[in-house]
Amino acid sequence: MGYSKITKIVLWVLMVIGVAVGVWGFIADFNDASVDGLLRWGYVMVIAGIAIAVLMGLVIAIVNNPKSLVKMLIALVGCAVVVGVAYALASGDPLVGYIGTQPDAGTLKMTDTILNLAYIACGGAILAIVVGACVSAIRGSK
């Protein structure tokens, strides 16, 4: 059985399971069990997708061009530095105006880190758009 045949079968099985879980989520009452099931399935799908993308990219890069592994390691270190900076900038201060049990300090620090990463990603996207437009304008004027 070829690689594409196995991929098709796995994708169909995942789609059937995803549709079944989605239908169950709409049919079931909105209690904790059904919501937790939907969230867990979402986590599984996201983690599996990221793992497959990273592993397949790594394998393909190593097979096609072993020197590209160095570039990937540099990119990975760069991502780790960005996450480290976002974590260092995260305050983890208690929520102001929140009525209820305050989350623990680790949760607050993690949510602040994720917010900082979102801000950095948004700023990077805007910077890429502006730089790309400037570069294409300069190249187009020659």
PDB file of N, CA and C in Angstrom, residues 9-94:
ATOM      1  N   ILE A   9      -6.466   7.226   4.001  1.00  0.00           N
ATOM      2  CA  ILE A   9      -7.232   6.449   4.983  1.00  0.00           C
ATOM      3  C   ILE A   9      -7.192   7.142   6.342  1.00  0.00           C
ATOM      4  N   VAL A  10      -6.008   7.577   6.764  1.00  0.00           N
ATOM      5  CA  VAL A  10      -5.877   8.253   8.062  1.00  0.00           C
ATOM      6  C   VAL A  10      -6.696   9.538   8.080  1.00  0.00           C
ATOM      7  N   LEU A  11      -6.645  10.311   7.005  1.00  0.00           N
ATOM      8  CA  LEU A  11      -7.415  11.554   6.952  1.00  0.00           C
ATOM      9  C   LEU A  11      -8.914  11.291   6.998  1.00  0.00           C
ATOM     10  N   TRP A  12      -9.383  10.269   6.293  1.00  0.00           N
ATOM     11  CA  TRP A  12     -10.816   9.942   6.333  1.00  0.00           C
ATOM     12  C   TRP A  12     -11.241   9.495   7.732  1.00  0.00           C
ATOM     13  N   VAL A  13     -10.409   8.683   8.381  1.00  0.00           N
ATOM     14  CA  VAL A  13     -10.742   8.228   9.738  1.00  0.00           C
ATOM     15  C   VAL A  13     -10.802   9.422  10.689  1.00  0.00           C
ATOM     16  N   LEU A  14      -9.825  10.323  10.598  1.00  0.00           N
ATOM     17  CA  LEU A  14      -9.839  11.506  11.459  1.00  0.00           C
ATOM     18  C   LEU A  14     -11.043  12.391  11.170  1.00  0.00           C
ATOM     19  N   MET A  15     -11.423  12.506   9.898  1.00  0.00           N
ATOM     20  CA  MET A  15     -12.584  13.327   9.566  1.00  0.00           C
ATOM     21  C   MET A  15     -13.864  12.704  10.120  1.00  0.00           C
ATOM     22  N   VAL A  16     -13.997  11.388  10.008  1.00  0.00           N
ATOM     23  CA  VAL A  16     -15.194  10.723  10.537  1.00  0.00           C
ATOM     24  C   VAL A  16     -15.261  10.891  12.056  1.00  0.00           C
ATOM     25  N   ILE A  17     -14.130  10.709  12.730  1.00  0.00           N
ATOM     26  CA  ILE A  17     -14.116  10.887  14.187  1.00  0.00           C
ATOM     27  C   ILE A  17     -14.430  12.334  14.547  1.00  0.00           C
ATOM     28  N   GLY A  18     -13.852  13.285  13.821  1.00  0.00           N
ATOM     29  CA  GLY A  18     -14.113  14.696  14.086  1.00  0.00           C
ATOM     30  C   GLY A  18     -15.570  15.061  13.889  1.00  0.00           C
ATOM     31  N   VAL A  19     -16.182  14.558  12.811  1.00  0.00           N
ATOM     32  CA  VAL A  19     -17.606  14.829  12.571  1.00  0.00           C
ATOM     33  C   VAL A  19     -18.449  14.186  13.664  1.00  0.00           C
ATOM     34  N   ALA A  20     -18.104  12.954  14.052  1.00  0.00           N
ATOM     35  CA  ALA A  20     -18.863  12.275  15.104  1.00  0.00           C
ATOM     36  C   ALA A  20     -18.773  13.040  16.425  1.00  0.00           C
ATOM     37  N   VAL A  21     -17.587  13.503  16.776  1.00  0.00           N
ATOM     38  CA  VAL A  21     -17.428  14.263  18.016  1.00  0.00           C
ATOM     39  C   VAL A  21     -18.176  15.589  17.924  1.00  0.00           C
ATOM     40  N   GLY A  22     -18.125  16.236  16.760  1.00  0.00           N
ATOM     41  CA  GLY A  22     -18.854  17.495  16.577  1.00  0.00           C
ATOM     42  C   GLY A  22     -20.353  17.318  16.677  1.00  0.00           C
ATOM     43  N   VAL A  23     -20.884  16.267  16.049  1.00  0.00           N
ATOM     44  CA  VAL A  23     -22.324  15.994  16.133  1.00  0.00           C
ATOM     45  C   VAL A  23     -22.702  15.664  17.569  1.00  0.00           C
ATOM     46  N   TRP A  24     -21.878  14.865  18.239  1.00  0.00           N
ATOM     47  CA  TRP A  24     -22.158  14.535  19.635  1.00  0.00           C
ATOM     48  C   TRP A  24     -22.175  15.804  20.487  1.00  0.00           C
ATOM     49  N   GLY A  25     -21.270  16.746  20.190  1.00  0.00           N
ATOM     50  CA  GLY A  25     -21.231  17.988  20.951  1.00  0.00           C
ATOM     51  C   GLY A  25     -22.486  18.818  20.774  1.00  0.00           C
ATOM     52  N   PHE A  26     -23.082  18.798  19.564  1.00  0.00           N
ATOM     53  CA  PHE A  26     -24.306  19.561  19.342  1.00  0.00           C
ATOM     54  C   PHE A  26     -25.534  18.842  19.887  1.00  0.00           C
ATOM     55  N   ILE A  27     -25.528  17.521  19.822  1.00  0.00           N
ATOM     56  CA  ILE A  27     -26.688  16.756  20.300  1.00  0.00           C
ATOM     57  C   ILE A  27     -26.703  16.702  21.825  1.00  0.00           C
ATOM     58  N   ALA A  28     -25.536  16.493  22.419  1.00  0.00           N
ATOM     59  CA  ALA A  28     -25.456  16.376  23.878  1.00  0.00           C
ATOM     60  C   ALA A  28     -25.771  17.716  24.520  1.00  0.00           C
ATOM     61  N   ASP A  29     -26.203  17.639  25.735  1.00  0.00           N
ATOM     62  CA  ASP A  29     -26.476  18.858  26.488  1.00  0.00           C
ATOM     63  C   ASP A  29     -25.152  19.577  26.747  1.00  0.00           C
ATOM     64  N   PHE A  30     -25.196  20.871  26.903  1.00  0.00           N
ATOM     65  CA  PHE A  30     -23.971  21.632  27.133  1.00  0.00           C
ATOM     66  C   PHE A  30     -23.561  21.518  28.599  1.00  0.00           C
ATOM     67  N   ASN A  31     -23.191  20.318  28.976  1.00  0.00           N
ATOM     68  CA  ASN A  31     -22.685  20.109  30.325  1.00  0.00           C
ATOM     69  C   ASN A  31     -21.164  19.996  30.260  1.00  0.00           C
ATOM     70  N   ASP A  32     -20.564  19.834  31.406  1.00  0.00           N
ATOM     71  CA  ASP A  32     -19.103  19.805  31.458  1.00  0.00           C
ATOM     72  C   ASP A  32     -18.511  18.651  30.663  1.00  0.00           C
ATOM     73  N   ALA A  33     -19.172  17.489  30.679  1.00  0.00           N
ATOM     74  CA  ALA A  33     -18.617  16.323  30.000  1.00  0.00           C
ATOM     75  C   ALA A  33     -18.557  16.531  28.489  1.00  0.00           C
ATOM     76  N   SER A  34     -19.609  17.062  27.896  1.00  0.00           N
ATOM     77  CA  SER A  34     -19.600  17.238  26.442  1.00  0.00           C
ATOM     78  C   SER A  34     -18.635  18.342  26.024  1.00  0.00           C
ATOM     79  N   VAL A  35     -18.588  19.412  26.782  1.00  0.00           N
ATOM     80  CA  VAL A  35     -17.659  20.498  26.454  1.00  0.00           C
ATOM     81  C   VAL A  35     -16.218  20.029  26.634  1.00  0.00           C
ATOM     82  N   ASP A  36     -15.945  19.294  27.707  1.00  0.00           N
ATOM     83  CA  ASP A  36     -14.595  18.775  27.917  1.00  0.00           C
ATOM     84  C   ASP A  36     -14.195  17.821  26.800  1.00  0.00           C
ATOM     85  N   GLY A  37     -15.130  16.994  26.363  1.00  0.00           N
ATOM     86  CA  GLY A  37     -14.834  16.076  25.262  1.00  0.00           C
ATOM     87  C   GLY A  37     -14.485  16.810  23.980  1.00  0.00           C
ATOM     88  N   LEU A  38     -15.249  17.850  23.668  1.00  0.00           N
ATOM     89  CA  LEU A  38     -14.959  18.646  22.470  1.00  0.00           C
ATOM     90  C   LEU A  38     -13.608  19.350  22.582  1.00  0.00           C
ATOM     91  N   LEU A  39     -13.340  19.921  23.739  1.00  0.00           N
ATOM     92  CA  LEU A  39     -12.058  20.606  23.922  1.00  0.00           C
ATOM     93  C   LEU A  39     -10.882  19.639  23.843  1.00  0.00           C
ATOM     94  N   ARG A  40     -11.027  18.475  24.449  1.00  0.00           N
ATOM     95  CA  ARG A  40      -9.937  17.495  24.406  1.00  0.00           C
ATOM     96  C   ARG A  40      -9.690  17.016  22.981  1.00  0.00           C
ATOM     97  N   TRP A  41     -10.769  16.787  22.221  1.00  0.00           N
ATOM     98  CA  TRP A  41     -10.593  16.370  20.834  1.00  0.00           C
ATOM     99  C   TRP A  41      -9.907  17.489  20.043  1.00  0.00           C
ATOM    100  N   GLY A  42     -10.267  18.717  20.304  1.00  0.00           N
ATOM    101  CA  GLY A  42      -9.597  19.838  19.645  1.00  0.00           C
ATOM    102  C   GLY A  42      -8.113  19.884  19.990  1.00  0.00           C
ATOM    103  N   TYR A  43      -7.787  19.663  21.264  1.00  0.00           N
ATOM    104  CA  TYR A  43      -6.385  19.636  21.672  1.00  0.00           C
ATOM    105  C   TYR A  43      -5.633  18.520  20.951  1.00  0.00           C
ATOM    106  N   VAL A  44      -6.245  17.337  20.895  1.00  0.00           N
ATOM    107  CA  VAL A  44      -5.607  16.199  20.230  1.00  0.00           C
ATOM    108  C   VAL A  44      -5.345  16.521  18.764  1.00  0.00           C
ATOM    109  N   MET A  45      -6.324  17.105  18.092  1.00  0.00           N
ATOM    110  CA  MET A  45      -6.164  17.417  16.670  1.00  0.00           C
ATOM    111  C   MET A  45      -5.081  18.473  16.453  1.00  0.00           C
ATOM    112  N   VAL A  46      -5.050  19.496  17.279  1.00  0.00           N
ATOM    113  CA  VAL A  46      -4.037  20.546  17.120  1.00  0.00           C
ATOM    114  C   VAL A  46      -2.645  19.991  17.401  1.00  0.00           C
ATOM    115  N   ILE A  47      -2.492  19.240  18.475  1.00  0.00           N
ATOM    116  CA  ILE A  47      -1.185  18.679  18.818  1.00  0.00           C
ATOM    117  C   ILE A  47      -0.733  17.688  17.754  1.00  0.00           C
ATOM    118  N   ALA A  48      -1.651  16.847  17.279  1.00  0.00           N
ATOM    119  CA  ALA A  48      -1.290  15.891  16.230  1.00  0.00           C
ATOM    120  C   ALA A  48      -0.892  16.617  14.952  1.00  0.00           C
ATOM    121  N   GLY A  49      -1.626  17.649  14.589  1.00  0.00           N
ATOM    122  CA  GLY A  49      -1.292  18.402  13.378  1.00  0.00           C
ATOM    123  C   GLY A  49       0.065  19.069  13.472  1.00  0.00           C
ATOM    124  N   ILE A  50       0.345  19.679  14.607  1.00  0.00           N
ATOM    125  CA  ILE A  50       1.643  20.336  14.784  1.00  0.00           C
ATOM    126  C   ILE A  50       2.768  19.307  14.773  1.00  0.00           C
ATOM    127  N   ALA A  51       2.573  18.190  15.473  1.00  0.00           N
ATOM    128  CA  ALA A  51       3.608  17.160  15.528  1.00  0.00           C
ATOM    129  C   ALA A  51       3.877  16.574  14.147  1.00  0.00           C
ATOM    130  N   ILE A  52       2.815  16.291  13.400  1.00  0.00           N
ATOM    131  CA  ILE A  52       2.994  15.728  12.063  1.00  0.00           C
ATOM    132  C   ILE A  52       3.680  16.732  11.148  1.00  0.00           C
ATOM    133  N   ALA A  53       3.272  17.982  11.204  1.00  0.00           N
ATOM    134  CA  ALA A  53       3.888  19.003  10.348  1.00  0.00           C
ATOM    135  C   ALA A  53       5.370  19.170  10.672  1.00  0.00           C
ATOM    136  N   VAL A  54       5.705  19.210  11.943  1.00  0.00           N
ATOM    137  CA  VAL A  54       7.103  19.390  12.329  1.00  0.00           C
ATOM    138  C   VAL A  54       7.928  18.168  11.949  1.00  0.00           C
ATOM    139  N   LEU A  55       7.431  16.982  12.272  1.00  0.00           N
ATOM    140  CA  LEU A  55       8.194  15.768  11.979  1.00  0.00           C
ATOM    141  C   LEU A  55       8.347  15.538  10.483  1.00  0.00           C
ATOM    142  N   MET A  56       7.267  15.730   9.726  1.00  0.00           N
ATOM    143  CA  MET A  56       7.357  15.535   8.275  1.00  0.00           C
ATOM    144  C   MET A  56       8.274  16.585   7.656  1.00  0.00           C
ATOM    145  N   GLY A  57       8.190  17.817   8.102  1.00  0.00           N
ATOM    146  CA  GLY A  57       9.087  18.851   7.598  1.00  0.00           C
ATOM    147  C   GLY A  57      10.536  18.537   7.909  1.00  0.00           C
ATOM    148  N   LEU A  58      10.782  18.023   9.096  1.00  0.00           N
ATOM    149  CA  LEU A  58      12.135  17.664   9.493  1.00  0.00           C
ATOM    150  C   LEU A  58      12.667  16.523   8.641  1.00  0.00           C
ATOM    151  N   VAL A  59      11.871  15.486   8.463  1.00  0.00           N
ATOM    152  CA  VAL A  59      12.302  14.326   7.675  1.00  0.00           C
ATOM    153  C   VAL A  59      12.536  14.720   6.223  1.00  0.00           C
ATOM    154  N   ILE A  60      11.609  15.464   5.643  1.00  0.00           N
ATOM    155  CA  ILE A  60      11.755  15.872   4.243  1.00  0.00           C
ATOM    156  C   ILE A  60      12.980  16.767   4.074  1.00  0.00           C
ATOM    157  N   ALA A  61      13.204  17.676   5.006  1.00  0.00           N
ATOM    158  CA  ALA A  61      14.356  18.569   4.920  1.00  0.00           C
ATOM    159  C   ALA A  61      15.664  17.805   5.046  1.00  0.00           C
ATOM    160  N   ILE A  62      15.714  16.837   5.932  1.00  0.00           N
ATOM    161  CA  ILE A  62      16.942  16.061   6.110  1.00  0.00           C
ATOM    162  C   ILE A  62      17.224  15.221   4.874  1.00  0.00           C
ATOM    163  N   VAL A  63      16.186  14.627   4.291  1.00  0.00           N
ATOM    164  CA  VAL A  63      16.371  13.794   3.102  1.00  0.00           C
ATOM    165  C   VAL A  63      16.784  14.649   1.910  1.00  0.00           C
ATOM    166  N   ASN A  64      16.107  15.757   1.686  1.00  0.00           N
ATOM    167  CA  ASN A  64      16.384  16.589   0.515  1.00  0.00           C
ATOM    168  C   ASN A  64      17.668  17.403   0.643  1.00  0.00           C
ATOM    169  N   ASN A  65      17.900  17.973   1.803  1.00  0.00           N
ATOM    170  CA  ASN A  65      19.057  18.848   1.973  1.00  0.00           C
ATOM    171  C   ASN A  65      19.487  18.822   3.436  1.00  0.00           C
ATOM    172  N   PRO A  66      20.472  17.998   3.765  1.00  0.00           N
ATOM    173  CA  PRO A  66      20.886  17.903   5.169  1.00  0.00           C
ATOM    174  C   PRO A  66      21.389  19.227   5.752  1.00  0.00           C
ATOM    175  N   LYS A  67      21.889  20.128   4.908  1.00  0.00           N
ATOM    176  CA  LYS A  67      22.381  21.416   5.405  1.00  0.00           C
ATOM    177  C   LYS A  67      21.242  22.304   5.901  1.00  0.00           C
ATOM    178  N   SER A  68      20.016  22.028   5.448  1.00  0.00           N
ATOM    179  CA  SER A  68      18.884  22.847   5.891  1.00  0.00           C
ATOM    180  C   SER A  68      18.551  22.601   7.361  1.00  0.00           C
ATOM    181  N   LEU A  69      19.083  21.519   7.914  1.00  0.00           N
ATOM    182  CA  LEU A  69      18.859  21.232   9.332  1.00  0.00           C
ATOM    183  C   LEU A  69      19.442  22.346  10.206  1.00  0.00           C
ATOM    184  N   VAL A  70      20.557  22.910   9.789  1.00  0.00           N
ATOM    185  CA  VAL A  70      21.171  24.008  10.542  1.00  0.00           C
ATOM    186  C   VAL A  70      20.241  25.220  10.542  1.00  0.00           C
ATOM    187  N   LYS A  71      19.639  25.530   9.387  1.00  0.00           N
ATOM    188  CA  LYS A  71      18.707  26.656   9.310  1.00  0.00           C
ATOM    189  C   LYS A  71      17.498  26.417  10.203  1.00  0.00           C
ATOM    190  N   MET A  72      17.019  25.170  10.230  1.00  0.00           N
ATOM    191  CA  MET A  72      15.869  24.868  11.087  1.00  0.00           C
ATOM    192  C   MET A  72      16.232  25.008  12.557  1.00  0.00           C
ATOM    193  N   LEU A  73      17.421  24.591  12.931  1.00  0.00           N
ATOM    194  CA  LEU A  73      17.842  24.736  14.324  1.00  0.00           C
ATOM    195  C   LEU A  73      17.979  26.209  14.698  1.00  0.00           C
ATOM    196  N   ILE A  74      18.473  27.032  13.773  1.00  0.00           N
ATOM    197  CA  ILE A  74      18.565  28.470  14.037  1.00  0.00           C
ATOM    198  C   ILE A  74      17.168  29.059  14.221  1.00  0.00           C
ATOM    199  N   ALA A  75      16.221  28.643  13.370  1.00  0.00           N
ATOM    200  CA  ALA A  75      14.840  29.125  13.498  1.00  0.00           C
ATOM    201  C   ALA A  75      14.226  28.669  14.819  1.00  0.00           C
ATOM    202  N   LEU A  76      14.514  27.433  15.220  1.00  0.00           N
ATOM    203  CA  LEU A  76      13.992  26.912  16.486  1.00  0.00           C
ATOM    204  C   LEU A  76      14.562  27.692  17.669  1.00  0.00           C
ATOM    205  N   VAL A  77      15.842  27.991  17.630  1.00  0.00           N
ATOM    206  CA  VAL A  77      16.454  28.785  18.698  1.00  0.00           C
ATOM    207  C   VAL A  77      15.855  30.190  18.713  1.00  0.00           C
ATOM    208  N   GLY A  78      15.614  30.760  17.528  1.00  0.00           N
ATOM    209  CA  GLY A  78      14.980  32.079  17.451  1.00  0.00           C
ATOM    210  C   GLY A  78      13.594  32.076  18.069  1.00  0.00           C
ATOM    211  N   CYS A  79      12.819  31.033  17.777  1.00  0.00           N
ATOM    212  CA  CYS A  79      11.479  30.922  18.376  1.00  0.00           C
ATOM    213  C   CYS A  79      11.574  30.784  19.890  1.00  0.00           C
ATOM    214  N   ALA A  80      12.537  29.996  20.354  1.00  0.00           N
ATOM    215  CA  ALA A  80      12.709  29.830  21.799  1.00  0.00           C
ATOM    216  C   ALA A  80      13.090  31.156  22.460  1.00  0.00           C
ATOM    217  N   VAL A  81      13.899  31.953  21.783  1.00  0.00           N
ATOM    218  CA  VAL A  81      14.281  33.262  22.325  1.00  0.00           C
ATOM    219  C   VAL A  81      13.062  34.178  22.405  1.00  0.00           C
ATOM    220  N   VAL A  82      12.230  34.169  21.353  1.00  0.00           N
ATOM    221  CA  VAL A  82      11.025  35.015  21.357  1.00  0.00           C
ATOM    222  C   VAL A  82      10.090  34.596  22.489  1.00  0.00           C
ATOM    223  N   VAL A  83       9.904  33.288  22.664  1.00  0.00           N
ATOM    224  CA  VAL A  83       9.045  32.812  23.754  1.00  0.00           C
ATOM    225  C   VAL A  83       9.658  33.178  25.103  1.00  0.00           C
ATOM    226  N   GLY A  84      10.973  33.065  25.227  1.00  0.00           N
ATOM    227  CA  GLY A  84      11.636  33.447  26.472  1.00  0.00           C
ATOM    228  C   GLY A  84      11.469  34.922  26.789  1.00  0.00           C
ATOM    229  N   VAL A  85      11.580  35.772  25.771  1.00  0.00           N
ATOM    230  CA  VAL A  85      11.382  37.209  25.973  1.00  0.00           C
ATOM    231  C   VAL A  85       9.939  37.487  26.379  1.00  0.00           C
ATOM    232  N   ALA A  86       8.987  36.825  25.703  1.00  0.00           N
ATOM    233  CA  ALA A  86       7.572  37.018  26.051  1.00  0.00           C
ATOM    234  C   ALA A  86       7.308  36.566  27.486  1.00  0.00           C
ATOM    235  N   TYR A  87       7.947  35.477  27.906  1.00  0.00           N
ATOM    236  CA  TYR A  87       7.774  34.995  29.278  1.00  0.00           C
ATOM    237  C   TYR A  87       8.404  35.965  30.276  1.00  0.00           C
ATOM    238  N   ALA A  88       9.560  36.502  29.919  1.00  0.00           N
ATOM    239  CA  ALA A  88      10.223  37.447  30.821  1.00  0.00           C
ATOM    240  C   ALA A  88       9.421  38.739  30.958  1.00  0.00           C
ATOM    241  N   LEU A  89       8.744  39.154  29.892  1.00  0.00           N
ATOM    242  CA  LEU A  89       7.945  40.375  29.941  1.00  0.00           C
ATOM    243  C   LEU A  89       6.586  40.171  30.607  1.00  0.00           C
ATOM    244  N   ALA A  90       6.161  38.919  30.763  1.00  0.00           N
ATOM    245  CA  ALA A  90       4.853  38.640  31.365  1.00  0.00           C
ATOM    246  C   ALA A  90       4.894  38.972  32.851  1.00  0.00           C
ATOM    247  N   SER A  91       3.875  39.720  33.285  1.00  0.00           N
ATOM    248  CA  SER A  91       3.883  40.165  34.680  1.00  0.00           C
ATOM    249  C   SER A  91       3.297  39.113  35.622  1.00  0.00           C
ATOM    250  N   GLY A  92       2.212  38.496  35.226  1.00  0.00           N
ATOM    251  CA  GLY A  92       1.560  37.532  36.107  1.00  0.00           C
ATOM    252  C   GLY A  92       0.841  38.180  37.266  1.00  0.00           C
ATOM    253  N   ASP A  93       0.501  39.464  37.134  1.00  0.00           N
ATOM    254  CA  ASP A  93      -0.217  40.172  38.194  1.00  0.00           C
ATOM    255  C   ASP A  93      -1.627  39.610  38.354  1.00  0.00           C
ATOM    256  N   PRO A  94      -2.178  39.683  39.565  1.00  0.00           N
ATOM    257  CA  PRO A  94      -3.556  39.219  39.774  1.00  0.00           C
ATOM    258  C   PRO A  94      -4.543  40.018  38.921  1.00  0.00           C
TER     259      PRO A  94
END
